[in-house]
PDB file of C-alpha atoms in Angstrom:
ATOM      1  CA  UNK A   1     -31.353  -7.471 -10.516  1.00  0.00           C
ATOM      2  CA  UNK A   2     -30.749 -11.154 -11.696  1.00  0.00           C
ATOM      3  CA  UNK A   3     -27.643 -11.579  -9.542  1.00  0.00           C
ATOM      4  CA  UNK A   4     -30.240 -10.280  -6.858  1.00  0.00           C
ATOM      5  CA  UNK A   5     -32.642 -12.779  -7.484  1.00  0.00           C
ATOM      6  CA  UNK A   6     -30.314 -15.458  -7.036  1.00  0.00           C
ATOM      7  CA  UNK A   7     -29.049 -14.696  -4.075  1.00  0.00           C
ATOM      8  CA  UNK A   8     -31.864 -14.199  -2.276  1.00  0.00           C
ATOM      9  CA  UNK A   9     -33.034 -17.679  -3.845  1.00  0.00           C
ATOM     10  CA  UNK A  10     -30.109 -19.086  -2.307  1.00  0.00           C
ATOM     11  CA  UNK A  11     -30.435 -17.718   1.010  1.00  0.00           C
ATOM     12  CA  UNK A  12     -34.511 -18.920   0.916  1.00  0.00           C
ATOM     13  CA  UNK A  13     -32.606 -22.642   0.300  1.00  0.00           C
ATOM     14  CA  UNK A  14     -29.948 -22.309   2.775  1.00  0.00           C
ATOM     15  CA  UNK A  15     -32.859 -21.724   4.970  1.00  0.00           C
ATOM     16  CA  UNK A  16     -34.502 -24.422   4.331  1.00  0.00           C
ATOM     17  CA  UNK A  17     -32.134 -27.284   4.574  1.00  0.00           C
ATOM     18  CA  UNK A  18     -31.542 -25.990   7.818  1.00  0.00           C
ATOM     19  CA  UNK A  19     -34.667 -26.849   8.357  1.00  0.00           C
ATOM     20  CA  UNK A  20     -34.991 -29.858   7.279  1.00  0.00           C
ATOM     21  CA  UNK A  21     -32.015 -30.685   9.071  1.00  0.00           C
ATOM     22  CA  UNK A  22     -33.695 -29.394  12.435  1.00  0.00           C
ATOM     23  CA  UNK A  23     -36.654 -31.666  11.845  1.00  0.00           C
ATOM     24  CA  UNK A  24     -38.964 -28.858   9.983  1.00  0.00           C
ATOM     25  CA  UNK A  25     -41.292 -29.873   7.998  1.00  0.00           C
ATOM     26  CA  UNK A  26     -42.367 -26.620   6.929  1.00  0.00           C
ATOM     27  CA  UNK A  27     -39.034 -25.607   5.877  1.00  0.00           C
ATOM     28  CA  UNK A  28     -38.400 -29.317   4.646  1.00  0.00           C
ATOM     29  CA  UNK A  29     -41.438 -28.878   2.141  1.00  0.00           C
ATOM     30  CA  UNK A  30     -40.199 -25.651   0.888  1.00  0.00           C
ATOM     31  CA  UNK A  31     -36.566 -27.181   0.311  1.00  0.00           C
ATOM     32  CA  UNK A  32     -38.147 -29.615  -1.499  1.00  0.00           C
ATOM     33  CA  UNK A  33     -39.657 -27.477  -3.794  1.00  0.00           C
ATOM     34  CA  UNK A  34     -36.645 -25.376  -4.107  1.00  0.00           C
ATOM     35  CA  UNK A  35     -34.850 -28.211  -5.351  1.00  0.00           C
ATOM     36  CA  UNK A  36     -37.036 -29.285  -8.133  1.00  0.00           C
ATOM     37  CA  UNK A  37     -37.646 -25.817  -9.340  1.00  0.00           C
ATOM     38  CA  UNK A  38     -33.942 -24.815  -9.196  1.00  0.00           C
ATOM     39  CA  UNK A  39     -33.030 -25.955 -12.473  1.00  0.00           C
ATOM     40  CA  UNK A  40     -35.811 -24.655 -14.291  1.00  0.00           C
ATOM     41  CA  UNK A  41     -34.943 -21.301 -12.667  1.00  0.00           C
ATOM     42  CA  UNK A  42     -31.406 -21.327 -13.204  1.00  0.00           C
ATOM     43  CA  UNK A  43     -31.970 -21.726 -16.704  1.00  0.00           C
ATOM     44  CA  UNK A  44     -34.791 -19.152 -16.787  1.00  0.00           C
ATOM     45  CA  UNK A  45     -32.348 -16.948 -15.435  1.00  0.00           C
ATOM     46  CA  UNK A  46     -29.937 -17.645 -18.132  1.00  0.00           C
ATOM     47  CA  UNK A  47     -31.655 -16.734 -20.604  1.00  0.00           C
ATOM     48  CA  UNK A  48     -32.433 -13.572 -19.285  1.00  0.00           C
ATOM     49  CA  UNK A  49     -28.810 -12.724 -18.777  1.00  0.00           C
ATOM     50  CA  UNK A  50     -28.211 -13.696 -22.522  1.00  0.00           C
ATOM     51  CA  UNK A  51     -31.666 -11.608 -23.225  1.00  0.00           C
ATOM     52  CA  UNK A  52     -29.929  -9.081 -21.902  1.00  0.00           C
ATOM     53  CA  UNK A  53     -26.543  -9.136 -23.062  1.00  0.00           C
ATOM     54  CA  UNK A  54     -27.482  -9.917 -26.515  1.00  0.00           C
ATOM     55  CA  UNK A  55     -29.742  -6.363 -26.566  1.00  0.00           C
ATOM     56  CA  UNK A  56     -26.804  -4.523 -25.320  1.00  0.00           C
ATOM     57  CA  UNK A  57     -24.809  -5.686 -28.204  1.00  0.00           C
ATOM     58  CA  UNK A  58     -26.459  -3.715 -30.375  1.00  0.00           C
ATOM     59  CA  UNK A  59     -27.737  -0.075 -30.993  1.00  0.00           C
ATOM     60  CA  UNK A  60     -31.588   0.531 -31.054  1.00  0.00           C
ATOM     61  CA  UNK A  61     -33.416  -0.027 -34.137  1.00  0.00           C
ATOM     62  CA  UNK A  62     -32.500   3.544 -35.198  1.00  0.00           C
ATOM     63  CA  UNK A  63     -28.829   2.766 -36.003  1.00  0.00           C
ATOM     64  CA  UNK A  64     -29.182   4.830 -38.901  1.00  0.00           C
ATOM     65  CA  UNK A  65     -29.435   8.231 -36.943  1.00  0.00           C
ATOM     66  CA  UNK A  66     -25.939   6.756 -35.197  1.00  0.00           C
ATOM     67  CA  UNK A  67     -22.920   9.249 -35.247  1.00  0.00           C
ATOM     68  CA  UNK A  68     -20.393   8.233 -36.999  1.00  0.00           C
ATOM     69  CA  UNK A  69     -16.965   8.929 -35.061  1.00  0.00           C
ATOM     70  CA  UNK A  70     -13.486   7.803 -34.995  1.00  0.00           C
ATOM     71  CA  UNK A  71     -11.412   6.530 -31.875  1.00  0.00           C
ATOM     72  CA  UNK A  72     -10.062   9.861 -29.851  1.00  0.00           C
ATOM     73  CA  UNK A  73      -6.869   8.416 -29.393  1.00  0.00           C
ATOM     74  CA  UNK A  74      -3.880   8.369 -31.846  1.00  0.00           C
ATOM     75  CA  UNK A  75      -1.822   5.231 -30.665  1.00  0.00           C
ATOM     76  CA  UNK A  76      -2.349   2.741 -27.657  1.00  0.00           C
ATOM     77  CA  UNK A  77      -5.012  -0.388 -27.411  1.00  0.00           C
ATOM     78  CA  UNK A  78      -7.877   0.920 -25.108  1.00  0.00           C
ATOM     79  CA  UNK A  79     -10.837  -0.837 -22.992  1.00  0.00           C
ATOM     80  CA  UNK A  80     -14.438   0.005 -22.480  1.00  0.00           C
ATOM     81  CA  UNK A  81     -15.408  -0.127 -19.054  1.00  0.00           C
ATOM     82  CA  UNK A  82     -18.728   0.683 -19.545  1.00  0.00           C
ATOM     83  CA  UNK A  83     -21.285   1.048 -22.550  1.00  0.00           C
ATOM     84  CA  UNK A  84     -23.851  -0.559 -24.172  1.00  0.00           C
ATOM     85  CA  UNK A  85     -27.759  -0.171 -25.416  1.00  0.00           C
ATOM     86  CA  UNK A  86     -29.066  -1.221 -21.623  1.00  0.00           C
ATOM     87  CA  UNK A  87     -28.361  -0.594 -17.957  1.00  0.00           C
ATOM     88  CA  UNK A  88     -27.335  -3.969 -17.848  1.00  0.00           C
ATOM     89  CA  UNK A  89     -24.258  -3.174 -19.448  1.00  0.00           C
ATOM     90  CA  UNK A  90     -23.985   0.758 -19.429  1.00  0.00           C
ATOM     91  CA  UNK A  91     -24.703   2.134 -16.214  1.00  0.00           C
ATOM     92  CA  UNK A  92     -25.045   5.887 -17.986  1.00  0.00           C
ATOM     93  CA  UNK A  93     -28.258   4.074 -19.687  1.00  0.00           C
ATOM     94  CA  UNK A  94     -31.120   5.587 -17.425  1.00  0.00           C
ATOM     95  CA  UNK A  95     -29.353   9.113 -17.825  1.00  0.00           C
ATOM     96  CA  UNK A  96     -31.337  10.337 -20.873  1.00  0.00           C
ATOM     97  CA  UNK A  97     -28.365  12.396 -22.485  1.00  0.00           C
ATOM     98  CA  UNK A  98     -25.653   9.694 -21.212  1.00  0.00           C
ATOM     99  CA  UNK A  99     -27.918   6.576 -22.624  1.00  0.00           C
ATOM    100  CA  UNK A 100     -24.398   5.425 -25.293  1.00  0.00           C
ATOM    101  CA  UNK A 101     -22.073   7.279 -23.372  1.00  0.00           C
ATOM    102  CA  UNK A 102     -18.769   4.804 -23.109  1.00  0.00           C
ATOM    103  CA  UNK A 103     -16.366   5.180 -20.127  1.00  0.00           C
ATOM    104  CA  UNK A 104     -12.183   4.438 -21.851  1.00  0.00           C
ATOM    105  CA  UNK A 105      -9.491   2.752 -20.339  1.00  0.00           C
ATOM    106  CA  UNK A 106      -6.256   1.859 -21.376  1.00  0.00           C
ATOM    107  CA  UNK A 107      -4.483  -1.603 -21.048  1.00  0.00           C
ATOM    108  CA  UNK A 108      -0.855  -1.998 -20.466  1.00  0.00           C
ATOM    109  CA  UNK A 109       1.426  -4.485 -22.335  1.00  0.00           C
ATOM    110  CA  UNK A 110      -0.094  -6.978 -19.750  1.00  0.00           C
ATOM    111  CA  UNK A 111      -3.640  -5.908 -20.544  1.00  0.00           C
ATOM    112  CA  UNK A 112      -4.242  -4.300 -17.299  1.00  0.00           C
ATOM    113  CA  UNK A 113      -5.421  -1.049 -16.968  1.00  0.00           C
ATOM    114  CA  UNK A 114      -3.313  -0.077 -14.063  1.00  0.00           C
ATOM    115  CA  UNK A 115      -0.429  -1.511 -12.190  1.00  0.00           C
ATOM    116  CA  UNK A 116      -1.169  -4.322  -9.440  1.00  0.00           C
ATOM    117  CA  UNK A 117      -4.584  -1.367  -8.392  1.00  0.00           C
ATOM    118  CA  UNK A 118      -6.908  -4.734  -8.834  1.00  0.00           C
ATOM    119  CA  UNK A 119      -4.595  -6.617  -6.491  1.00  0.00           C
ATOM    120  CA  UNK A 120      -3.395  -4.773  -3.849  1.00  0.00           C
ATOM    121  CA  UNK A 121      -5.091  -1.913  -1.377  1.00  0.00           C
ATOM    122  CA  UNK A 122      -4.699   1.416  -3.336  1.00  0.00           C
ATOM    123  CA  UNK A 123      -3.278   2.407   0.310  1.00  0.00           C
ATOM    124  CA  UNK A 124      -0.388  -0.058  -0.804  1.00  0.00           C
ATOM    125  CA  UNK A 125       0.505   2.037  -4.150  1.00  0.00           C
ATOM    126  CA  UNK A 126      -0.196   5.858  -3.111  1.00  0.00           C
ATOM    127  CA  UNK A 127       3.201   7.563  -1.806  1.00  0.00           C
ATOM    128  CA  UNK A 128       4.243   7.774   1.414  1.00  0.00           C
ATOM    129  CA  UNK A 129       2.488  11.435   2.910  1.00  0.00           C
ATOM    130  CA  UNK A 130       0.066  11.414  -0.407  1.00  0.00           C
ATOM    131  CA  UNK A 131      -3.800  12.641   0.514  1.00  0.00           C
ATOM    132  CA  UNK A 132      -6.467  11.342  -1.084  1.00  0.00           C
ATOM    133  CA  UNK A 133      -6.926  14.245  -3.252  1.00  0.00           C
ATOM    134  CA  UNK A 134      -3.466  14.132  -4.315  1.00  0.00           C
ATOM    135  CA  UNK A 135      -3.463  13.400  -8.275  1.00  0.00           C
ATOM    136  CA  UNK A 136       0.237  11.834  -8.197  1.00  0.00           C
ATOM    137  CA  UNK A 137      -1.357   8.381  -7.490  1.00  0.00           C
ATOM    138  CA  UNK A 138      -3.394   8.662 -10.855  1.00  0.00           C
ATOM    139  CA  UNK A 139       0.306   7.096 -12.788  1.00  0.00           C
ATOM    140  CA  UNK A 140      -0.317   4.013 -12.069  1.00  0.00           C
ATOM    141  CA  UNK A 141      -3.070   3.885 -14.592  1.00  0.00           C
ATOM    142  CA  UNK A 142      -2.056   3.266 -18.024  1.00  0.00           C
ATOM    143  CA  UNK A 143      -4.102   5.987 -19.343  1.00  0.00           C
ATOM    144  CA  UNK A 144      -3.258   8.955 -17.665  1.00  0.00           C
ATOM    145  CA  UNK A 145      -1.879  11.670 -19.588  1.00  0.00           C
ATOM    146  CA  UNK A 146      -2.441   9.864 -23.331  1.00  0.00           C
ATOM    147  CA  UNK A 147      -3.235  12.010 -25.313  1.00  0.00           C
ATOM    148  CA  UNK A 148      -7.137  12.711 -26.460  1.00  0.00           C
ATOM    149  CA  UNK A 149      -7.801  13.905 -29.827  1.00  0.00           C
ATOM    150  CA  UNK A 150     -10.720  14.767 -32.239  1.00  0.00           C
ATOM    151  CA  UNK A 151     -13.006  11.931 -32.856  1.00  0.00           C
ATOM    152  CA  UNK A 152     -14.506  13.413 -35.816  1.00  0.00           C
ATOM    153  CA  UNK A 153     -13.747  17.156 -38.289  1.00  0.00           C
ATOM    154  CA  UNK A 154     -15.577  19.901 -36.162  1.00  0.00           C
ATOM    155  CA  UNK A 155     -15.734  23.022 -34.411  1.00  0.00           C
ATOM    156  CA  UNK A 156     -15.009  23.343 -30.554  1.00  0.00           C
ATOM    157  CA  UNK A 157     -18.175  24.886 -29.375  1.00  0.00           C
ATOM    158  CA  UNK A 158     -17.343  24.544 -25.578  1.00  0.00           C
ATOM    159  CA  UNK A 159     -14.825  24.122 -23.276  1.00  0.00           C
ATOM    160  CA  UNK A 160     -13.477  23.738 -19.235  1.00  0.00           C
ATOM    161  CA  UNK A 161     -10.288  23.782 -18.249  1.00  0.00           C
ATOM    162  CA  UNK A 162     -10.495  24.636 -14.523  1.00  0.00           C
ATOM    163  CA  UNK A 163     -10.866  21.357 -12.321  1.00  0.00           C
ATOM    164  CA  UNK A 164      -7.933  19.894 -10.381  1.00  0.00           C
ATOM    165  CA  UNK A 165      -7.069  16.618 -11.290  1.00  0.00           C
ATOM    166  CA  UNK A 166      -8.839  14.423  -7.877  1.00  0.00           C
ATOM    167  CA  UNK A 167      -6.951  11.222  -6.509  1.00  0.00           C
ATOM    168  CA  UNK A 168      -7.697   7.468  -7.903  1.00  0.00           C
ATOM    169  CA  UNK A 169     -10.660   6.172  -5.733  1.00  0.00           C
ATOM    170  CA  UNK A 170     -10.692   9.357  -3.418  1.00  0.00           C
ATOM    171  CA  UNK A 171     -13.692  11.113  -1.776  1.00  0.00           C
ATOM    172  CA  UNK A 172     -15.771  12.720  -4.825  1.00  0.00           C
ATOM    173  CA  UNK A 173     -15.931  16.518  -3.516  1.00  0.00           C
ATOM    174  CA  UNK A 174     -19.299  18.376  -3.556  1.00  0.00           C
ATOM    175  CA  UNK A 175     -18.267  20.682  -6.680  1.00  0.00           C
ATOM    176  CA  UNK A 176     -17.762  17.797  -8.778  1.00  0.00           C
ATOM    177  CA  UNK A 177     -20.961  16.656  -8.639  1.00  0.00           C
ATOM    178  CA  UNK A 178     -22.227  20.227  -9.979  1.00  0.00           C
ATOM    179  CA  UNK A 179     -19.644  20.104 -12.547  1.00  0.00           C
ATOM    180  CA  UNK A 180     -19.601  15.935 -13.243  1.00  0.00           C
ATOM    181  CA  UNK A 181     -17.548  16.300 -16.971  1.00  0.00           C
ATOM    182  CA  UNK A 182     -14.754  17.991 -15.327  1.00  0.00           C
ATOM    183  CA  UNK A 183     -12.359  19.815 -17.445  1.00  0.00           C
ATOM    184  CA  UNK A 184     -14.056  18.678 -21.208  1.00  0.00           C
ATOM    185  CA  UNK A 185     -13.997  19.481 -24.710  1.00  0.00           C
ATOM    186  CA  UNK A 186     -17.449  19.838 -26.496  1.00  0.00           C
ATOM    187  CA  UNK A 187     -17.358  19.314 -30.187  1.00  0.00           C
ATOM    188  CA  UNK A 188     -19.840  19.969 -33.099  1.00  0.00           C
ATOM    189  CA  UNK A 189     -19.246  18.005 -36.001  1.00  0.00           C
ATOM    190  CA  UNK A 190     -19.303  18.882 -39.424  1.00  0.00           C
ATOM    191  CA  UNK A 191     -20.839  15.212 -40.780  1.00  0.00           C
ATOM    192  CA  UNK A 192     -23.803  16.325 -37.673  1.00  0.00           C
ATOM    193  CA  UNK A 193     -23.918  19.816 -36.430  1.00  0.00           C
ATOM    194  CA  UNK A 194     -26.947  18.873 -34.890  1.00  0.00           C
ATOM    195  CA  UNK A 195     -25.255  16.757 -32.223  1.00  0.00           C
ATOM    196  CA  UNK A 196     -22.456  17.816 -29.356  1.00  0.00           C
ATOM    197  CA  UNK A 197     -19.759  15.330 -28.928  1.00  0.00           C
ATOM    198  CA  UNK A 198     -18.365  15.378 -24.897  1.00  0.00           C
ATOM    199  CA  UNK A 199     -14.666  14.327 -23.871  1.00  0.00           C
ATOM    200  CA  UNK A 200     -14.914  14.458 -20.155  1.00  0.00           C
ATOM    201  CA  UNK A 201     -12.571  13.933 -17.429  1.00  0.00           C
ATOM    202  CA  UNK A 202      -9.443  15.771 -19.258  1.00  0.00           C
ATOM    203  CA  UNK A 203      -6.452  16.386 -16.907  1.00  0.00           C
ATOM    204  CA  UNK A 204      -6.258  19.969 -15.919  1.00  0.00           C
ATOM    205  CA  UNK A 205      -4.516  22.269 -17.739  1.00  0.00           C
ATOM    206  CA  UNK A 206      -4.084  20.008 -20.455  1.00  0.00           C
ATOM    207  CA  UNK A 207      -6.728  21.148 -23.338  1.00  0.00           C
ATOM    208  CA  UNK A 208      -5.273  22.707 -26.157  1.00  0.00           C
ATOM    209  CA  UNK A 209      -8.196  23.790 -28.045  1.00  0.00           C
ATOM    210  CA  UNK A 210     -10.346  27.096 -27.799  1.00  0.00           C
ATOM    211  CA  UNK A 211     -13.809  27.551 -28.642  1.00  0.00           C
ATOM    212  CA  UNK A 212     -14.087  28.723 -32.042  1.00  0.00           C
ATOM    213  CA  UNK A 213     -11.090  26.146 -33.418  1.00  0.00           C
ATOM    214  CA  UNK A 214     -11.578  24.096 -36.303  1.00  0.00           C
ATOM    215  CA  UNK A 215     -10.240  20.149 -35.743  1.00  0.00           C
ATOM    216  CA  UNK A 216      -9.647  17.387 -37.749  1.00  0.00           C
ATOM    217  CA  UNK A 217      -9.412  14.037 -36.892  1.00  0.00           C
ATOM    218  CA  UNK A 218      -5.571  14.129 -35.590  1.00  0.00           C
ATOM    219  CA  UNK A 219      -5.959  17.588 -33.630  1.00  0.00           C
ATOM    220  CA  UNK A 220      -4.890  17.060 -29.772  1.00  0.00           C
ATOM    221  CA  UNK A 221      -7.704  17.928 -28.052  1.00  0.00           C
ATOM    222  CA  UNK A 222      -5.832  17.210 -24.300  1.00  0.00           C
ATOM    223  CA  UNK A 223      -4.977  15.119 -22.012  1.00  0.00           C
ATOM    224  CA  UNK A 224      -6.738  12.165 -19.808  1.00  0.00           C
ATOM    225  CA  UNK A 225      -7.352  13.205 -16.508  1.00  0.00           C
ATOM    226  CA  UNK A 226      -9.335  12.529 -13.448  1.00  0.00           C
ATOM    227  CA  UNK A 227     -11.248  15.131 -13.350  1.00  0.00           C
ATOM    228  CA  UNK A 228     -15.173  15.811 -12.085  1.00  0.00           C
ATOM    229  CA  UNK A 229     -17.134  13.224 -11.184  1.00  0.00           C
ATOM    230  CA  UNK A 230     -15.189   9.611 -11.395  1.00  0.00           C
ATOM    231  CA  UNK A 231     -13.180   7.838  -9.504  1.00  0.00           C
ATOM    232  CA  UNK A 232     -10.396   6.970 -11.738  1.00  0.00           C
ATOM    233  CA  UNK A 233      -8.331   7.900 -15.001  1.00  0.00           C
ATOM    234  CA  UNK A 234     -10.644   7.483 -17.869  1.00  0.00           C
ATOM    235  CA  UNK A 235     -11.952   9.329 -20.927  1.00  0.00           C
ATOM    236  CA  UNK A 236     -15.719   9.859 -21.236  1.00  0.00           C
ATOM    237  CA  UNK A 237     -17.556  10.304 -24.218  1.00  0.00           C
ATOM    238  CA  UNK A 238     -21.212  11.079 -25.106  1.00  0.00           C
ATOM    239  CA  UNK A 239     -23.546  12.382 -28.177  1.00  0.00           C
ATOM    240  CA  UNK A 240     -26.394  14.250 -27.609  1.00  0.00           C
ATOM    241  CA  UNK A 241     -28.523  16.337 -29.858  1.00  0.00           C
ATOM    242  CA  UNK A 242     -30.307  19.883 -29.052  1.00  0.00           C
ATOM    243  CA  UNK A 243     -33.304  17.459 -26.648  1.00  0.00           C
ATOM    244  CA  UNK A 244     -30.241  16.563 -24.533  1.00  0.00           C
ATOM    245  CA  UNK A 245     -30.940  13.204 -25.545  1.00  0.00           C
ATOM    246  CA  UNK A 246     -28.218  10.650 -26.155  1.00  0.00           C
ATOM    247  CA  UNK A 247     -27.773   9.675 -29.323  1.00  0.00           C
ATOM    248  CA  UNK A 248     -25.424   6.153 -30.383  1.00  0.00           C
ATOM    249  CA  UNK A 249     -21.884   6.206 -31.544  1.00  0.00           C
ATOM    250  CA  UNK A 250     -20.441   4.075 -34.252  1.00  0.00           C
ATOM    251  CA  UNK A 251     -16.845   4.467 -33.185  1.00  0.00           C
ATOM    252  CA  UNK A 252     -14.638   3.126 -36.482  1.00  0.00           C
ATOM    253  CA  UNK A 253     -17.973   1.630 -37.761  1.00  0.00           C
ATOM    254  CA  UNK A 254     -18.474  -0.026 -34.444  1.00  0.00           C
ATOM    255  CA  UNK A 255     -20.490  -0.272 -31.726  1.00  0.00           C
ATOM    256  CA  UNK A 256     -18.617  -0.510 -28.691  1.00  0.00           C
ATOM    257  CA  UNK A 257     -19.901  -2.024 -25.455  1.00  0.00           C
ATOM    258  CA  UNK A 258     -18.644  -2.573 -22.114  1.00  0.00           C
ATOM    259  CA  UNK A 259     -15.813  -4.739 -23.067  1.00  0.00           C
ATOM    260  CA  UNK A 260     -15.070  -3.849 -26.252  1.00  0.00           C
ATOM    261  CA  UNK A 261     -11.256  -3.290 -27.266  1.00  0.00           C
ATOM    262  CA  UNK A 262     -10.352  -0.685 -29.479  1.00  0.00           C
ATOM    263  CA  UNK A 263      -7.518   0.600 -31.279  1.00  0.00           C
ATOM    264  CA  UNK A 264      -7.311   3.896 -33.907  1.00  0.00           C
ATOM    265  CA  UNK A 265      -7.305   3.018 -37.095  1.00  0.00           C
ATOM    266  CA  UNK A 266      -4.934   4.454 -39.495  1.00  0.00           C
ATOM    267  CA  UNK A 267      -4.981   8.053 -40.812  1.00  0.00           C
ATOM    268  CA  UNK A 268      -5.999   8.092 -44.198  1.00  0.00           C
ATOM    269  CA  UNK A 269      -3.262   9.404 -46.560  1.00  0.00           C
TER     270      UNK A 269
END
C-alpha cells in the first residue's frame, strides 16, 4: 500500500511538470503544491514504513500464550522469507490459522538461497527437455532435500505423503490448491497439546514418521520438498490451536520475521 501511494504520487508530479512545461497553469499550480508537500509526505510515509516494520518485529501483546519450539533443522544456516506479526511483513497474516506462519529457506556458503535463480531466467538453469512440472530443477536450491526434523517432543497426529514434488516457479496445478500443505507432518506437542504444529511442503516420499509416533527434538521428520501450493523449495511452518487460529512461535526463544537468520542450536547433552 505505501509503495502504492508513492507511485501514484509520482506519476500525479510527472504529470504536472509536464504541464508546467506545456504552459499549464492548472497543472503548474498542482506541481507547485506537489513540491512543497513532498517532503512532508515522504517523511510521513517513513514513518509509517518504520510503524510498520517495528510492529512486525514483535509478537502481539499475548507473547505469553507463544509456543515455544526449536529450529526443525539439525545443521545448515537458514532464511525466513516470510513472517512476521503484520501483512506487511508476513503475507500468511490475513489467513486466520496462517497469521505467524514462517516460510524457510536455506542459504548457501555465498548466502544465496539458490544458485544464480535471482540472476538468470529459470529457463537458463532447467535441463535441456525438462517440463515445468519436472522436480529435477528444484537442486539448485540450497534447501532441497535437508533434512526436517521435530521442532518440539510430541506425537504425530497427522500426516500426507502423496503429492509429487512440482517444478521451481512452475504452473501451480488445480489439486494443489485443495491440498495447499502438500505432503506435511502435523505434530502435537507435549509442552501444548492444545496446539498442532504444520511442516508443509515435504518432498514426496520422504516422511519417515507415522501417526501415532512419539518424537523428540532430533527425530527426522522428512525431507524439504516442493510440494502443494508454492512455488519453490521451502519448509512451512504454522501453530494453530482447536479455533484454527494461528497462534505465535518462539523458535529458540525467538521471534523470527521475514529476514530473520537462524541456525539450530545445540542438542542438549
Amino acid at each position: 500500500p505505501v509503495m502504492g501511494i508513492v507511485l501514484i504520487l509520482l506519476s500525479v508530479w510527472v504529470w504536472a511538470l509536464y504541464g508546467r512545461i506545456s504552459g499549464s497553469q492548472f497543472r503548474s499550480k498542482i506541481a507547485a503544491a506537489l513540491e512543497k508537500g513532498i517532503p512532508a509526505g515522504c517523511l510521513v510515509l517513513f514513518l509509517i514504513t518504520v510503524k510498520n516494520y517495528w510492529l512486525g518485529f514483535s509478537p502481539p501483546t499475548s507473547q505469553k500464550d507463544a509456543l515455544n519450539l526449536s529450529l526443525p533443522f539439525s545443521e545448515g544456516t537458514f532464511v525466513v522469507r516470510a513472517g512476521g506479526s503484520n501483512e506487511f511483513l508476513n503475507h500468511h497474516f490475513p489467513n486466520i490459522r496462517q497469521r505467524y506462519a514462517i516460510d524457510i529457506s536455506r542459504n548457501d556458503y555465498m548466502g544465496l538461497i539458490a544458485d544464480l535463480v535471482r540472476f538468470l531466467p529459470m529457463s537458463s538453469v532447467i535441463p535441456s527437455g525438462k517440463s515445468d512440472y519436472d522436480s529435477s530443477r528444484n537442486s539448485i536450491f540450497s534447501i532441497w532435500g535437508t533434512s526436517v526434523v521435530s521442532p518440539c517432543d510430541g506425537s504425530v497426529i497427522s500426516i500426507d505423503d502423496r503429492w509429487s514434488d512440482l517444478g521451481a516457479n512452475s504452473p501451480t496445478p488445480v489439486t494443489a490448491l485443495d491440498f495447499p500443505g502438500g505432503n506435511f507432518v502435523d505434530i502435537r506437542c507435549d509442552s501444548r497439546p492444545d496446539i498442532t504444529v504444520h511442516l508443509a511442503h515435504l518432498m514426496m516420499e520422504s516422511i519417515t514418521v507415522k501417526v501415532g509416533d512419539r518424537v523428540s527434538s532430533a527425530t527426522v521428520l522428512g525431507r524439504v520438498g516442493n510440494s502443494g501450493n508454492t512455488t519453490e523449495p521451502h519448509l512451512h511452518m504454522e501453530a494453530y490451536n482447536s479455533k484454527k487460529e494461528g497462534v505465535p512461535m518462539l523458535i529458540d526463544r525467538r521471534f523470527l520475521i521475514n529476514g530473520s537468520i537462524a541456525s539450530p542450536l545445540p542438542l542438549a547433552p
